[in-house]
């Protein structure tokens, strides 16, 4: 029996997925979570074989939760589910070391087959997500990403400079560079575009 932690912030989707996996016969959903923070806590408490995480969750994203779970629960397999083919998400998932990255719109039988393959030692990544990542390169430097992430949190240029140990002029240069690369006129537009691509 494969012991599963299921993290999904939409209750109906979570209940339906848990029920469908149980019908497969070899999956036992031992814990559920409604946000990323809870997912990490439940993973540590229940020590599942497999953590199935939605990417878009409150408090802590599925990507951040995946990184923590892989660190804190030895031997667990982590699979991310998404409805978004965002290239940046896939790259972060690969860097985190997840075992699978799959779209939510597949059939449960196909999902179950993928999960069994992952438990057998394979890594499974949706081909459509892989193609989207290959076709779209992130033009932003790591520092430009840092600055946009802080801008997304609402920090002023002065606050960003303090946080990153940079001068305000350097922060403004990184912001200008990010806007130019993304073809955006405003900070807000750049944040939206980079976020939509999964780069933040």
CSV table of C-alpha atoms in Angstrom, one decimal:
chain,number,residue,atom,x,y,z
A,1,UNK,CA,0.0,0.0,0.0
A,2,UNK,CA,1.3,3.5,-1.0
A,3,UNK,CA,0.8,5.9,1.8
A,4,UNK,CA,-0.1,9.4,0.4
A,5,UNK,CA,-0.2,12.9,1.7
A,6,UNK,CA,-2.6,15.0,-0.4
A,7,UNK,CA,-2.3,18.8,-0.3
A,8,UNK,CA,-4.9,20.8,-2.2
A,9,UNK,CA,-6.6,24.0,-1.1
A,10,UNK,CA,-9.9,23.3,-2.9
A,11,UNK,CA,-11.9,21.0,-0.7
A,12,UNK,CA,-14.0,19.4,-3.4
A,13,UNK,CA,-11.0,18.7,-5.6
A,14,UNK,CA,-9.1,17.2,-2.6
A,15,UNK,CA,-12.1,15.0,-1.5
A,16,UNK,CA,-12.6,13.8,-5.1
A,17,UNK,CA,-9.0,13.0,-5.6
A,18,UNK,CA,-8.7,11.1,-2.3
A,19,UNK,CA,-11.8,9.1,-3.2
A,20,UNK,CA,-10.6,8.2,-6.7
A,21,UNK,CA,-7.1,7.2,-5.5
A,22,UNK,CA,-8.7,5.0,-2.8
A,23,UNK,CA,-10.7,3.2,-5.5
A,24,UNK,CA,-7.4,2.3,-7.2
A,25,UNK,CA,-6.8,-0.2,-4.4
A,26,UNK,CA,-3.1,0.4,-3.7
A,27,UNK,CA,-3.2,4.0,-2.4
A,28,UNK,CA,-4.0,5.0,1.2
A,29,UNK,CA,-4.5,8.8,1.7
A,30,UNK,CA,-3.1,9.0,5.3
A,31,UNK,CA,-3.2,12.8,5.5
A,32,UNK,CA,-4.7,15.9,3.7
A,33,UNK,CA,-3.7,19.5,3.9
A,34,UNK,CA,-5.3,22.7,2.7
A,35,UNK,CA,-2.2,24.9,2.4
A,36,UNK,CA,1.6,24.5,2.0
A,37,UNK,CA,2.4,25.1,5.6
A,38,UNK,CA,0.0,22.4,6.8
A,39,UNK,CA,1.3,20.1,4.1
A,40,UNK,CA,4.9,20.3,5.6
A,41,UNK,CA,3.6,19.7,9.1
A,42,UNK,CA,1.4,16.8,8.1
A,43,UNK,CA,4.2,15.2,6.0
A,44,UNK,CA,6.6,15.3,9.0
A,45,UNK,CA,3.8,13.9,11.3
A,46,UNK,CA,2.6,11.1,9.0
A,47,UNK,CA,5.8,10.2,7.1
A,48,UNK,CA,4.1,9.3,3.9
A,49,UNK,CA,5.6,7.4,1.0
A,50,UNK,CA,4.3,10.0,-1.5
A,51,UNK,CA,3.4,13.7,-1.1
A,52,UNK,CA,1.0,14.9,-3.8
A,53,UNK,CA,1.0,18.7,-3.8
A,54,UNK,CA,-0.9,21.4,-5.6
A,55,UNK,CA,1.4,24.2,-6.7
A,56,UNK,CA,-1.0,27.1,-6.1
A,57,UNK,CA,-1.7,27.0,-2.3
A,58,UNK,CA,-2.1,29.7,0.4
A,59,UNK,CA,0.6,30.5,3.0
A,60,UNK,CA,3.3,28.4,1.4
A,61,UNK,CA,3.3,27.4,-2.3
A,62,UNK,CA,3.5,23.8,-3.3
A,63,UNK,CA,7.0,24.5,-4.7
A,64,UNK,CA,8.2,25.8,-1.3
A,65,UNK,CA,6.5,23.0,0.6
A,66,UNK,CA,8.1,20.4,-1.8
A,67,UNK,CA,11.6,21.7,-0.9
A,68,UNK,CA,10.9,21.6,2.8
A,69,UNK,CA,9.3,18.1,2.7
A,70,UNK,CA,12.2,16.7,0.7
A,71,UNK,CA,14.5,18.0,3.3
A,72,UNK,CA,12.5,17.0,6.4
A,73,UNK,CA,11.0,13.6,5.3
A,74,UNK,CA,13.8,11.2,4.1
A,75,UNK,CA,12.8,8.8,1.3
A,76,UNK,CA,9.5,10.6,0.5
A,77,UNK,CA,8.5,11.0,-3.2
A,78,UNK,CA,7.1,14.4,-4.0
A,79,UNK,CA,4.8,15.1,-7.0
A,80,UNK,CA,3.5,18.5,-8.0
A,81,UNK,CA,0.1,18.9,-9.6
A,82,UNK,CA,-0.7,22.0,-11.6
A,83,UNK,CA,-3.2,23.5,-14.0
A,84,UNK,CA,-0.6,26.0,-15.2
A,85,UNK,CA,2.0,25.3,-17.8
A,86,UNK,CA,4.4,27.9,-16.4
A,87,UNK,CA,8.0,27.3,-17.4
A,88,UNK,CA,9.5,28.9,-14.3
A,89,UNK,CA,7.5,26.5,-12.1
A,90,UNK,CA,9.0,23.5,-13.8
A,91,UNK,CA,12.5,24.8,-13.5
A,92,UNK,CA,12.1,25.4,-9.8
A,93,UNK,CA,10.5,21.9,-9.4
A,94,UNK,CA,13.5,20.3,-11.1
A,95,UNK,CA,15.9,22.3,-8.9
A,96,UNK,CA,14.0,21.3,-5.8
A,97,UNK,CA,14.4,17.6,-6.8
A,98,UNK,CA,10.8,16.6,-7.1
A,99,UNK,CA,10.0,13.2,-8.6
A,100,UNK,CA,7.0,14.2,-10.7
A,101,UNK,CA,5.3,17.3,-12.2
A,102,UNK,CA,1.9,16.6,-13.7
A,103,UNK,CA,-1.1,18.5,-15.1
A,104,UNK,CA,-4.3,18.2,-13.2
A,105,UNK,CA,-6.5,17.6,-16.3
A,106,UNK,CA,-5.5,14.0,-16.8
A,107,UNK,CA,-7.5,10.9,-15.9
A,108,UNK,CA,-7.2,9.5,-12.5
A,109,UNK,CA,-6.1,6.1,-13.9
A,110,UNK,CA,-3.2,7.8,-15.7
A,111,UNK,CA,-2.3,9.8,-12.6
A,112,UNK,CA,-2.3,6.5,-10.6
A,113,UNK,CA,-0.1,4.9,-13.2
A,114,UNK,CA,2.4,7.8,-13.1
A,115,UNK,CA,2.4,7.6,-9.3
A,116,UNK,CA,3.2,3.9,-9.3
A,117,UNK,CA,6.1,4.6,-11.8
A,118,UNK,CA,7.4,7.2,-9.4
A,119,UNK,CA,7.2,4.9,-6.5
A,120,UNK,CA,9.2,2.3,-8.6
A,121,UNK,CA,12.0,4.9,-8.9
A,122,UNK,CA,11.2,6.8,-12.1
A,123,UNK,CA,10.7,10.5,-12.5
A,124,UNK,CA,7.6,11.6,-14.5
A,125,UNK,CA,7.2,15.1,-16.0
A,126,UNK,CA,4.3,16.1,-18.2
A,127,UNK,CA,5.5,16.5,-21.8
A,128,UNK,CA,3.5,19.7,-22.4
A,129,UNK,CA,5.1,21.2,-19.4
A,130,UNK,CA,8.6,20.2,-20.5
A,131,UNK,CA,8.0,21.7,-24.0
A,132,UNK,CA,6.7,25.0,-22.5
A,133,UNK,CA,9.9,25.2,-20.4
A,134,UNK,CA,12.2,24.4,-23.3
A,135,UNK,CA,10.5,27.0,-25.5
A,136,UNK,CA,10.6,29.9,-23.0
A,137,UNK,CA,13.9,30.9,-21.4
A,138,UNK,CA,13.8,33.2,-18.3
A,139,UNK,CA,15.7,36.4,-19.4
A,140,UNK,CA,16.0,37.7,-15.8
A,141,UNK,CA,19.2,37.5,-13.7
A,142,UNK,CA,19.0,36.1,-10.2
A,143,UNK,CA,19.3,39.7,-8.7
A,144,UNK,CA,16.5,41.0,-11.0
A,145,UNK,CA,14.3,38.2,-9.7
A,146,UNK,CA,15.2,39.1,-6.1
A,147,UNK,CA,14.3,42.7,-6.7
A,148,UNK,CA,10.9,41.8,-8.4
A,149,UNK,CA,10.1,39.4,-5.6
A,150,UNK,CA,10.6,42.1,-3.0
A,151,UNK,CA,8.7,44.6,-5.2
A,152,UNK,CA,5.8,42.1,-5.3
A,153,UNK,CA,5.8,42.1,-1.5
A,154,UNK,CA,5.3,45.9,-1.7
A,155,UNK,CA,8.7,47.0,-0.5
A,156,UNK,CA,10.0,50.4,-1.5
A,157,UNK,CA,13.3,50.9,-3.3
A,158,UNK,CA,14.9,51.9,0.0
A,159,UNK,CA,13.6,48.8,1.8
A,160,UNK,CA,14.7,46.6,-1.1
A,161,UNK,CA,18.2,48.1,-0.9
A,162,UNK,CA,18.4,47.4,2.8
A,163,UNK,CA,17.1,43.9,2.4
A,164,UNK,CA,19.6,43.0,-0.3
A,165,UNK,CA,22.5,45.0,1.1
A,166,UNK,CA,22.7,47.1,-2.1
A,167,UNK,CA,22.5,50.9,-2.8
A,168,UNK,CA,19.2,52.3,-3.9
A,169,UNK,CA,20.7,53.2,-7.3
A,170,UNK,CA,21.8,49.6,-7.8
A,171,UNK,CA,18.3,48.4,-7.0
A,172,UNK,CA,16.8,50.9,-9.5
A,173,UNK,CA,19.2,49.6,-12.1
A,174,UNK,CA,18.1,46.0,-11.5
A,175,UNK,CA,14.4,47.2,-11.7
A,176,UNK,CA,15.1,49.0,-15.0
A,177,UNK,CA,16.9,46.0,-16.4
A,178,UNK,CA,14.0,43.7,-15.5
A,179,UNK,CA,11.5,46.1,-17.1
A,180,UNK,CA,13.5,46.3,-20.3
A,181,UNK,CA,14.0,42.6,-20.6
A,182,UNK,CA,10.3,41.9,-20.0
A,183,UNK,CA,9.2,44.8,-22.3
A,184,UNK,CA,7.2,46.4,-19.5
A,185,UNK,CA,6.6,50.0,-18.7
A,186,UNK,CA,5.8,49.7,-15.0
A,187,UNK,CA,7.0,47.7,-11.9
A,188,UNK,CA,3.5,46.3,-11.5
A,189,UNK,CA,3.3,45.1,-15.1
A,190,UNK,CA,6.8,43.5,-14.8
A,191,UNK,CA,5.8,41.7,-11.6
A,192,UNK,CA,2.6,40.4,-13.2
A,193,UNK,CA,4.4,39.2,-16.3
A,194,UNK,CA,7.2,37.4,-14.4
A,195,UNK,CA,4.7,35.9,-12.0
A,196,UNK,CA,2.5,34.6,-14.8
A,197,UNK,CA,5.6,32.9,-16.3
A,198,UNK,CA,6.4,31.3,-12.9
A,199,UNK,CA,9.7,33.1,-12.6
A,200,UNK,CA,9.1,34.7,-9.2
